[in-house]
Tab-separated table of C-alpha atoms in Angstrom:
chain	number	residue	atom	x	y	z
A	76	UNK	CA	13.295	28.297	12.394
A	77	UNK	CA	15.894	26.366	10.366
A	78	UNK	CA	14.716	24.664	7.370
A	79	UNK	CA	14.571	20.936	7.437
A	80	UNK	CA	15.477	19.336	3.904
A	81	UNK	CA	15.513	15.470	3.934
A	82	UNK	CA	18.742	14.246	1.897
A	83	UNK	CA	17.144	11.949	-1.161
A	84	UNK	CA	18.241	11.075	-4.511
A	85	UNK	CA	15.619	10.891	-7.252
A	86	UNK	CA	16.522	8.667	-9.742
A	87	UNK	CA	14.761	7.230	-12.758
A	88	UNK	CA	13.637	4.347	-11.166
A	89	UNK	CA	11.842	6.448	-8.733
A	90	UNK	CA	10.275	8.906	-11.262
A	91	UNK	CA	9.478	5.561	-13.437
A	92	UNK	CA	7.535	3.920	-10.644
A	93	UNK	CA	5.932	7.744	-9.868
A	94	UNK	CA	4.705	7.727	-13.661
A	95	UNK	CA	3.365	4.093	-13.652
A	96	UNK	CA	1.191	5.006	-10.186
A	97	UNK	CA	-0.071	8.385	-11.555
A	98	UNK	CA	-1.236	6.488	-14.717
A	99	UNK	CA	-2.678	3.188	-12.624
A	100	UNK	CA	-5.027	5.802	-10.576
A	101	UNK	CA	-6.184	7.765	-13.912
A	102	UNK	CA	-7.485	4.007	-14.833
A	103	UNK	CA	-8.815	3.648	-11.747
A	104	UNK	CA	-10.211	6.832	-11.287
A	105	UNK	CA	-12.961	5.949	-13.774
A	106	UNK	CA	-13.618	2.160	-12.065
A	107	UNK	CA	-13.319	3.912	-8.696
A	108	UNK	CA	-17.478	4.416	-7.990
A	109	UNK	CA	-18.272	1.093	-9.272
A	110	UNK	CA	-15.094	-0.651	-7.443
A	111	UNK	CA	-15.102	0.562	-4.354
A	112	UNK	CA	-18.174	-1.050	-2.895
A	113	UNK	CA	-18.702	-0.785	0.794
A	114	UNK	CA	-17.913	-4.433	1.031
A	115	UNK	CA	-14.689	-4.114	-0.684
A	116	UNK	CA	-13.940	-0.916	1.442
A	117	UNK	CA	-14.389	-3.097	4.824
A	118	UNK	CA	-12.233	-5.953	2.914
A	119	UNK	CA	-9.469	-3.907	2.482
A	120	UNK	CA	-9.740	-2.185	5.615
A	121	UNK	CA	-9.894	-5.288	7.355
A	122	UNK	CA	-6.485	-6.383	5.620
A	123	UNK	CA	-4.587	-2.889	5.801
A	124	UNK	CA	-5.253	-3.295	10.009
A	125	UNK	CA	-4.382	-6.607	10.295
A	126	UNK	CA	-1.418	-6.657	8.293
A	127	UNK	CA	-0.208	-3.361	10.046
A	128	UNK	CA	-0.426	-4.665	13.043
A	129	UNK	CA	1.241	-8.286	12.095
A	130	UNK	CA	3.960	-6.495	11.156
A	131	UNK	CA	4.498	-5.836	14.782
A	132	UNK	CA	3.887	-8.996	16.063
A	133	UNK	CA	0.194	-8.607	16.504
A	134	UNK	CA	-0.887	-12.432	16.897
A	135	UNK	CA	-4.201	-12.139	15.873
A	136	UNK	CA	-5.885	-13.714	12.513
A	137	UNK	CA	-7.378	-12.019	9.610
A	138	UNK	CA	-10.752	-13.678	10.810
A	139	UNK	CA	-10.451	-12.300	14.462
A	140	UNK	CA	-9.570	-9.060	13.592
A	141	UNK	CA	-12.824	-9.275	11.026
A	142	UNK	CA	-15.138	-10.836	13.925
A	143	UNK	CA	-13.555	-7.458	16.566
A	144	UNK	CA	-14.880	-4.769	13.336
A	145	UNK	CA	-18.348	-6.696	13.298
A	146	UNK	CA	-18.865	-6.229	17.194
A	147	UNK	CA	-18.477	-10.292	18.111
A	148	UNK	CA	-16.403	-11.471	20.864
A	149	UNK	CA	-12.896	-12.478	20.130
A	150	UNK	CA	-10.825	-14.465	22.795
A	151	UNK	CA	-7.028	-13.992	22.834
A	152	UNK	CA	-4.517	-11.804	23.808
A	153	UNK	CA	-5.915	-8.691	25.716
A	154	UNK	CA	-3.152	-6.438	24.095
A	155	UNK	CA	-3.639	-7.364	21.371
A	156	UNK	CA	-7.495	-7.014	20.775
A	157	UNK	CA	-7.002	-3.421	22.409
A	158	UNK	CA	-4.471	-2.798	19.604
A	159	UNK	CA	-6.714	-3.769	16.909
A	160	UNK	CA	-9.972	-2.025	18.204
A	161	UNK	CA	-7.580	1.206	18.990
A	162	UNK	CA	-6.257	0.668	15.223
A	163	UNK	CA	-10.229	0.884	13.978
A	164	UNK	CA	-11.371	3.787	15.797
A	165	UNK	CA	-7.818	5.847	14.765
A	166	UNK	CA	-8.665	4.545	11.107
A	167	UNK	CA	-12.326	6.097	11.225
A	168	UNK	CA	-11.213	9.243	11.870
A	169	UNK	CA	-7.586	9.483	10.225
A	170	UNK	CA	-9.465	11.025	6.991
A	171	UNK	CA	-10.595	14.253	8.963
A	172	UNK	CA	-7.281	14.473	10.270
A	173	UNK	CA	-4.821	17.443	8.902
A	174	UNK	CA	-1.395	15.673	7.236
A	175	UNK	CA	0.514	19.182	8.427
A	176	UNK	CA	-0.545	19.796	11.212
A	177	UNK	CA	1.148	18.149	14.704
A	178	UNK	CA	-1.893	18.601	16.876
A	179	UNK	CA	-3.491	16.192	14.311
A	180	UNK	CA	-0.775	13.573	14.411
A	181	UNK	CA	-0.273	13.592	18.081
A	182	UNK	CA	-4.109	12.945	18.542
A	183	UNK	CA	-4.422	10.769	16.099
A	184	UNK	CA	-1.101	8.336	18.016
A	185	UNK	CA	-3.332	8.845	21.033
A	186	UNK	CA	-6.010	6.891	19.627
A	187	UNK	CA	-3.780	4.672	18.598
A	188	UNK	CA	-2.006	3.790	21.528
A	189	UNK	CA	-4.954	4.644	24.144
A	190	UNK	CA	-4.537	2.190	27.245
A	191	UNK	CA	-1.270	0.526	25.532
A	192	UNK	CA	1.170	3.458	26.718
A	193	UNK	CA	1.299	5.682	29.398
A	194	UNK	CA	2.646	8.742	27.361
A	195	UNK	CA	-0.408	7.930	24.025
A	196	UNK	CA	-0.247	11.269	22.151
A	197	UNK	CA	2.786	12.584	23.237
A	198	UNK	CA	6.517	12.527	22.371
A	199	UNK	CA	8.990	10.365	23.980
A	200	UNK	CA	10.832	11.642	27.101
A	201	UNK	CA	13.890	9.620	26.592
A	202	UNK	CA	16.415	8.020	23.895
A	203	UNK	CA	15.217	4.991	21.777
A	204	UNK	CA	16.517	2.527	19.305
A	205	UNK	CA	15.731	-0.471	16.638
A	206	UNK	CA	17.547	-3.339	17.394
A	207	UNK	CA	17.962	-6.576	15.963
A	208	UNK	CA	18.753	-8.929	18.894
A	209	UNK	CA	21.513	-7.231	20.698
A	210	UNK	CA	22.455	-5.182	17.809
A	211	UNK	CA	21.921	-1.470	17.193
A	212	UNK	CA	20.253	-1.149	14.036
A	213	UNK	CA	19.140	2.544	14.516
A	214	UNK	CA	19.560	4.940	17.416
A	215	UNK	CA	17.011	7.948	17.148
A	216	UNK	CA	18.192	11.604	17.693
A	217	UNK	CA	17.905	12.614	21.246
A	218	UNK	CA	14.494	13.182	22.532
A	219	UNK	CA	14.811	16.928	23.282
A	220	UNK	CA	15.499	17.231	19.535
A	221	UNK	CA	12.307	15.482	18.302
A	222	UNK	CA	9.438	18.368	18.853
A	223	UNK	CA	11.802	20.344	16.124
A	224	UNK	CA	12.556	17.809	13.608
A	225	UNK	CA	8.616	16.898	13.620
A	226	UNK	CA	7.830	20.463	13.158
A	227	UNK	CA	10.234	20.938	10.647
A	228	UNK	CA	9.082	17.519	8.537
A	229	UNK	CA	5.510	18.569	8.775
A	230	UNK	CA	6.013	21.898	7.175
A	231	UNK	CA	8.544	20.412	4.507
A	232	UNK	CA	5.837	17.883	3.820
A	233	UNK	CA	3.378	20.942	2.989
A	234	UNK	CA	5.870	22.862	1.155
A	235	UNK	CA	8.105	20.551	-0.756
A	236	UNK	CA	7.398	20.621	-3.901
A	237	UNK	CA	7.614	17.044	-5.080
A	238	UNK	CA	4.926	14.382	-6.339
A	239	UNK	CA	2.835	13.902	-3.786
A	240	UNK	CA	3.450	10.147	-3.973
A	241	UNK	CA	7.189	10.456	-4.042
A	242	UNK	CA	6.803	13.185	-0.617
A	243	UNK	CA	4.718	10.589	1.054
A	244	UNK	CA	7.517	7.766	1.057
A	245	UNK	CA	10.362	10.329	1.785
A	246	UNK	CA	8.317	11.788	4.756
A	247	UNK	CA	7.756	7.991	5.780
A	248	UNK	CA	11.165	7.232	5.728
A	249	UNK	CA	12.196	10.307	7.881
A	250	UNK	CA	9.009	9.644	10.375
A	251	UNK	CA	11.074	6.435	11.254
A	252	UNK	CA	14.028	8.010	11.652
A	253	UNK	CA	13.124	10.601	13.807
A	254	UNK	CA	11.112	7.716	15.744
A	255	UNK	CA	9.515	10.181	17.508
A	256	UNK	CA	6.939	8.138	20.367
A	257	UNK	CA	8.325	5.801	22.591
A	258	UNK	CA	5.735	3.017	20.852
A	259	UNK	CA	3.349	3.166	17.775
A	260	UNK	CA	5.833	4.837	15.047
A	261	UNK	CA	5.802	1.695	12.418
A	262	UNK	CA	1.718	2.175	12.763
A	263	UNK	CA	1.944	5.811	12.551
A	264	UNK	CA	4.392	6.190	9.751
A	265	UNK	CA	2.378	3.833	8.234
A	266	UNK	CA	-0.936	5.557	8.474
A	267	UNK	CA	0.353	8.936	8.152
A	268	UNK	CA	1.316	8.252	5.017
A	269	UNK	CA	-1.936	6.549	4.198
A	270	UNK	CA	-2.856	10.298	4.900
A	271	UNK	CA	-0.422	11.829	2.651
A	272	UNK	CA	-1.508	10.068	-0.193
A	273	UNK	CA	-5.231	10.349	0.423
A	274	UNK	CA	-4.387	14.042	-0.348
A	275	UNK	CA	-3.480	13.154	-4.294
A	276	UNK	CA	-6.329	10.230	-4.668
A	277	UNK	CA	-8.926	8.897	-2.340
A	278	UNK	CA	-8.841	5.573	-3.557
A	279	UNK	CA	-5.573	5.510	-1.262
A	280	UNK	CA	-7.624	5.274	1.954
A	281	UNK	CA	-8.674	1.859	0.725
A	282	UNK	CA	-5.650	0.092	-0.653
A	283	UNK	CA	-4.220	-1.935	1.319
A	284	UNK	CA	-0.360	-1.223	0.941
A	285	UNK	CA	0.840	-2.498	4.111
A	286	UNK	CA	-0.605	-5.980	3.283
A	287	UNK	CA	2.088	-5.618	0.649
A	288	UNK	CA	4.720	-4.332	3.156
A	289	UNK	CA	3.306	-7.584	5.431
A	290	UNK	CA	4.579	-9.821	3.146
A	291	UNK	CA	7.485	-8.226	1.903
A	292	UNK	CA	8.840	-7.322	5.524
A	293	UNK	CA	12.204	-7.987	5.421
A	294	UNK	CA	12.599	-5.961	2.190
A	295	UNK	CA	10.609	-3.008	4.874
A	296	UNK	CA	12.900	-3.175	7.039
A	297	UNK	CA	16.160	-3.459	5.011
A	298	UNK	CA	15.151	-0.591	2.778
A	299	UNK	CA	14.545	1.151	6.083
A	300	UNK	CA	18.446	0.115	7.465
A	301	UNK	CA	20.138	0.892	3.643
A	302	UNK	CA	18.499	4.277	3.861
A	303	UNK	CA	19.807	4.866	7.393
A	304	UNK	CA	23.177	3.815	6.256
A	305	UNK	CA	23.468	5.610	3.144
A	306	UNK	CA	21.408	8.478	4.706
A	307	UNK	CA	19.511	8.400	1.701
A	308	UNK	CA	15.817	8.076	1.922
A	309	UNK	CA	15.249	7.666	-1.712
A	310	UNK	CA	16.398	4.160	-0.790
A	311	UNK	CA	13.704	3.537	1.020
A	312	UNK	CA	11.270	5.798	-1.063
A	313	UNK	CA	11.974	3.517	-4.219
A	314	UNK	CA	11.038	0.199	-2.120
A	315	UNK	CA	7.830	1.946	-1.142
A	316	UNK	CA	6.879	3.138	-4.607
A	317	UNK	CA	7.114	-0.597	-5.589
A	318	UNK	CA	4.610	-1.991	-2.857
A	319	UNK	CA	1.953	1.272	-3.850
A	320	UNK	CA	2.270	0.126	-7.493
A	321	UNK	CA	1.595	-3.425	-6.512
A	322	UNK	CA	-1.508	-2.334	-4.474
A	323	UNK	CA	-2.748	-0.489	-7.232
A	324	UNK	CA	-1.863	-3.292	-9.779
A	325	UNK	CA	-3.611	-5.326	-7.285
A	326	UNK	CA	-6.702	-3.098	-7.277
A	327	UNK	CA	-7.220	-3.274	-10.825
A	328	UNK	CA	-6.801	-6.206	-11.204
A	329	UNK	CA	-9.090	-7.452	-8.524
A	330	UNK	CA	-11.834	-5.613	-9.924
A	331	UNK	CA	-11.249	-6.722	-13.964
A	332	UNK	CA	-11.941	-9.837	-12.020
A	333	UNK	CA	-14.817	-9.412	-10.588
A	334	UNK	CA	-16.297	-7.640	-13.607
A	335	UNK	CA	-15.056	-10.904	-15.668
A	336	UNK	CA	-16.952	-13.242	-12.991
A	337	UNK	CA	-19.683	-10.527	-13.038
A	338	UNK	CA	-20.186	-11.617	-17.144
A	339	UNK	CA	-19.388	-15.183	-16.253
A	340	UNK	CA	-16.349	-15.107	-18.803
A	341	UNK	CA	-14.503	-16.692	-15.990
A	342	UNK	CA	-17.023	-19.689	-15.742
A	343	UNK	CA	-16.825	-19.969	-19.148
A	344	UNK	CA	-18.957	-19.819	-22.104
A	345	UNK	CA	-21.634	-22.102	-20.540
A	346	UNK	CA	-22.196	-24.118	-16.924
A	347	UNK	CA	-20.302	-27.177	-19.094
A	348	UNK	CA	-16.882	-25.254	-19.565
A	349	UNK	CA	-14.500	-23.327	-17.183
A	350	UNK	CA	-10.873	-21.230	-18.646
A	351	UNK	CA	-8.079	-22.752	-17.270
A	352	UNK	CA	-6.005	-20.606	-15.192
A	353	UNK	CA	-3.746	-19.300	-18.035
A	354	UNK	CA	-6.713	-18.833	-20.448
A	355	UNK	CA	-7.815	-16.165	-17.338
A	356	UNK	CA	-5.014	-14.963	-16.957
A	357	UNK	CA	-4.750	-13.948	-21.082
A	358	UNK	CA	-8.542	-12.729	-21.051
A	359	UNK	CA	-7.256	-10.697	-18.050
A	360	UNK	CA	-4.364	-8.805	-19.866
A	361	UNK	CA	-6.489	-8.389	-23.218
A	362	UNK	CA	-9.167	-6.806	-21.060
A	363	UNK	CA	-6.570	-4.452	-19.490
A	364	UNK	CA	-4.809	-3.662	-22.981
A	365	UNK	CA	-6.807	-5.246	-26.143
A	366	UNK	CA	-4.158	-4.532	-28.484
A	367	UNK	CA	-1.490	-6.477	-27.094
A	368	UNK	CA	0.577	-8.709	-28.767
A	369	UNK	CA	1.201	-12.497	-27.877
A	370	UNK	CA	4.618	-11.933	-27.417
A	371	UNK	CA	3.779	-9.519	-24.753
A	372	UNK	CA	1.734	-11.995	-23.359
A	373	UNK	CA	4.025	-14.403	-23.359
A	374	UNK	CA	6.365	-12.258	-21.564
A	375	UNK	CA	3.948	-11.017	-18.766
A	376	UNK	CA	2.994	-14.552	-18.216
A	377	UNK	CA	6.429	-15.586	-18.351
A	378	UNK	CA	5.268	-18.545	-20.440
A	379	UNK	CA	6.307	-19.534	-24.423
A	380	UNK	CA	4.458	-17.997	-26.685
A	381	UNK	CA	3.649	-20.993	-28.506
A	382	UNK	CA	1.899	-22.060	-25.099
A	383	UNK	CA	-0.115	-18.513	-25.413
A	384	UNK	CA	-1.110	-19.589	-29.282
A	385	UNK	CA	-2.243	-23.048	-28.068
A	386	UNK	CA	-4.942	-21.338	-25.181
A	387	UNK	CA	-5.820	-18.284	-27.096
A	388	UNK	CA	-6.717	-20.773	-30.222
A	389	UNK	CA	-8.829	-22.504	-27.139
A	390	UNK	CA	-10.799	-19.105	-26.323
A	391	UNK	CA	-11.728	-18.614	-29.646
A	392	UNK	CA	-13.071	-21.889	-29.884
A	393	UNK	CA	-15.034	-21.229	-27.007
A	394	UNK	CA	-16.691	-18.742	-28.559
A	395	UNK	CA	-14.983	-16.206	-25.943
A	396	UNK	CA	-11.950	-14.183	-28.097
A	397	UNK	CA	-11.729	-12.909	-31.537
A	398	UNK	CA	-9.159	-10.984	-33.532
A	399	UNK	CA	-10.203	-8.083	-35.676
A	400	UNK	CA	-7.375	-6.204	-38.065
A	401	UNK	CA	-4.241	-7.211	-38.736
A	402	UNK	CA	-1.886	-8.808	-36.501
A	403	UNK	CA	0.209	-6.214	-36.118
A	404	UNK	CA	-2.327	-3.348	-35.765
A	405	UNK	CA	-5.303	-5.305	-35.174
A	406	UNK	CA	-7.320	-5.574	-31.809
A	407	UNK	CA	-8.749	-8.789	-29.367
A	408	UNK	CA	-12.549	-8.714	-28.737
A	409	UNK	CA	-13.855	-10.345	-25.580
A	410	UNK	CA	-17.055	-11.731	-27.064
């Protein structure tokens, strides 16, 4: 069988954003047991099906999909309910699935488009395209062609050797491409990748990247038509990189949060006082890095750093911040 090599150019950007991922997950690695409670499992479940399925035109709420996991009745659309209860069951068992193997991905599109398609686990039988209106934004490779190309992308997927991270956004790219089901390949490519990366860290089955991708769609879709028309899917790779480091940004920060509510820094030093938002926001980035400097604050914050002075002289009034050391080499102290 002919070898199937994606075309992609790595550039620093890409291995950058790699780099920054790999060292987010060694952070959250040692959170992980204590941050990924069932209730923030279900949370971000709840949000990674909901916005995948917004992001093709799903109508439902955030609140109906939540009311559809927890068994209650939901009234609207009948599509569209189907889609989302499909989208749970295909979620419960996508972690058992094989990311190589093509008997596992075309059961795993059956249970994701039970009841919506007549050909649900199977390849498409004819040509497709993306269009935009009456324009041809992409026109797949002929449908004969597409059993090959998915065999050949599976077992470059397995034997590439690339960062797993990187593969997983490259393989993405090249899932759309090939668009190989007549329906379901935005969900698919979406949640086989989910797959891909649940093979470098579990904590991936429970970020929510395509609530990023949700909200950043047009930037989805143009780093999808770029790619197409450079036929380069490190285009598309590098956009995807950005919305997994935001997720895991996102993460971390979510749960420094909680732990700060947790020691009631963030309702202050006492029931009478509350931080103001940019006072949380500075206990937040000393908590992450307690050597940081208030220029560096000032720049993350994208605030003057006499404004940073001013609130962190306001914390250690409170009785919440102090300095030990110098200022240069000293350290904070969340009190």
């Amino acid at each position: 069988m002919e070898n199937y090599t994606p075309i992609f150019t790595i550039t620093p950007e890409i291995l950058t954003s790699a780099y920054e991922i790999a060292a987010d997950l060694e952070r959250i690695d040692i959170i992980r047991e204590k941050a990924l409670t069932p209730q923030l499992r279900k949370e971000n479940r709840i949000k990674t099906i909901h916005s995948s399925l917004w992001i093709e035109a799903n109508s439902l709420t955030m609140e109906q999909v939540t009311d559809i996991i927890d068994g209650k009745r939901v009234v609207g659309p009948e599509k569209d309910i189907l889609e989302v209860k499909n989208s749970i069951v295909a979620y419960d068992e996508l972690l058992e699935r094989n990311p190589y193997s093509e008997k596992d991905l075309l059961q795993q599109h059956n249970l994701l488009m039970k009841e919506l398609i007549e050909n649900a686990g199977k390849y498409r039988s004819s040509g497709v395209g993306v269009f935009d209106g009456e324009v041809p934004i992409h026109i797949a490779p002929p449908h004969d062609r597409v059993p090959l190309l998915m065999s050949q992308l599976l077992d470059w997927a397995e034997s590439a050797k690339l960062p797993q991270v990187v593969k997983s956004c490259i393989f993405h790219y090249e899932f759309e491409f090939i668009h190989p089901f007549s329906d379901g390949n935005g969900r698919m490519g979406r949640m086989w990748q989910t797959l891909l990366l649940y093979q470098e860290n579990p904590v991936f089955a429970w970020l929510p990247v395509e609530s990023i991708i949700a909200r950043n769609q047009q930037e989805y879709y143009r780093a999808l038509r770029r790619s197409t028309h450079h036929n380069d899917s490190g285009i598309f790779a590098q956009f995807m990189l950005s919305a997994i480091k935001q997720a895991t940004a996102e993460f971390k920060e979510k749960y420094l949060r909680n732990k700060l509510e947790d020691a009631g820094v963030n309702a202050g030093v006492n029931a009478s006082v509350k931080l103001s938002k940019s006072q949380e926001k500075i206990v937040l980035l000393i908590v992450k890095d307690n050597s940081i400097s208030q220029s560096e604050i000032a720049k993350k914050m994208k605030i003057n750093e006499s404004t940073v002075y001013r609130n962190i002289e306001k914390l250690k009034e409170l009785g919440v911040l102090e300095r030990k050391g110098a200022d240069k080499t000293g350290i904070w102290i969340i009190k």
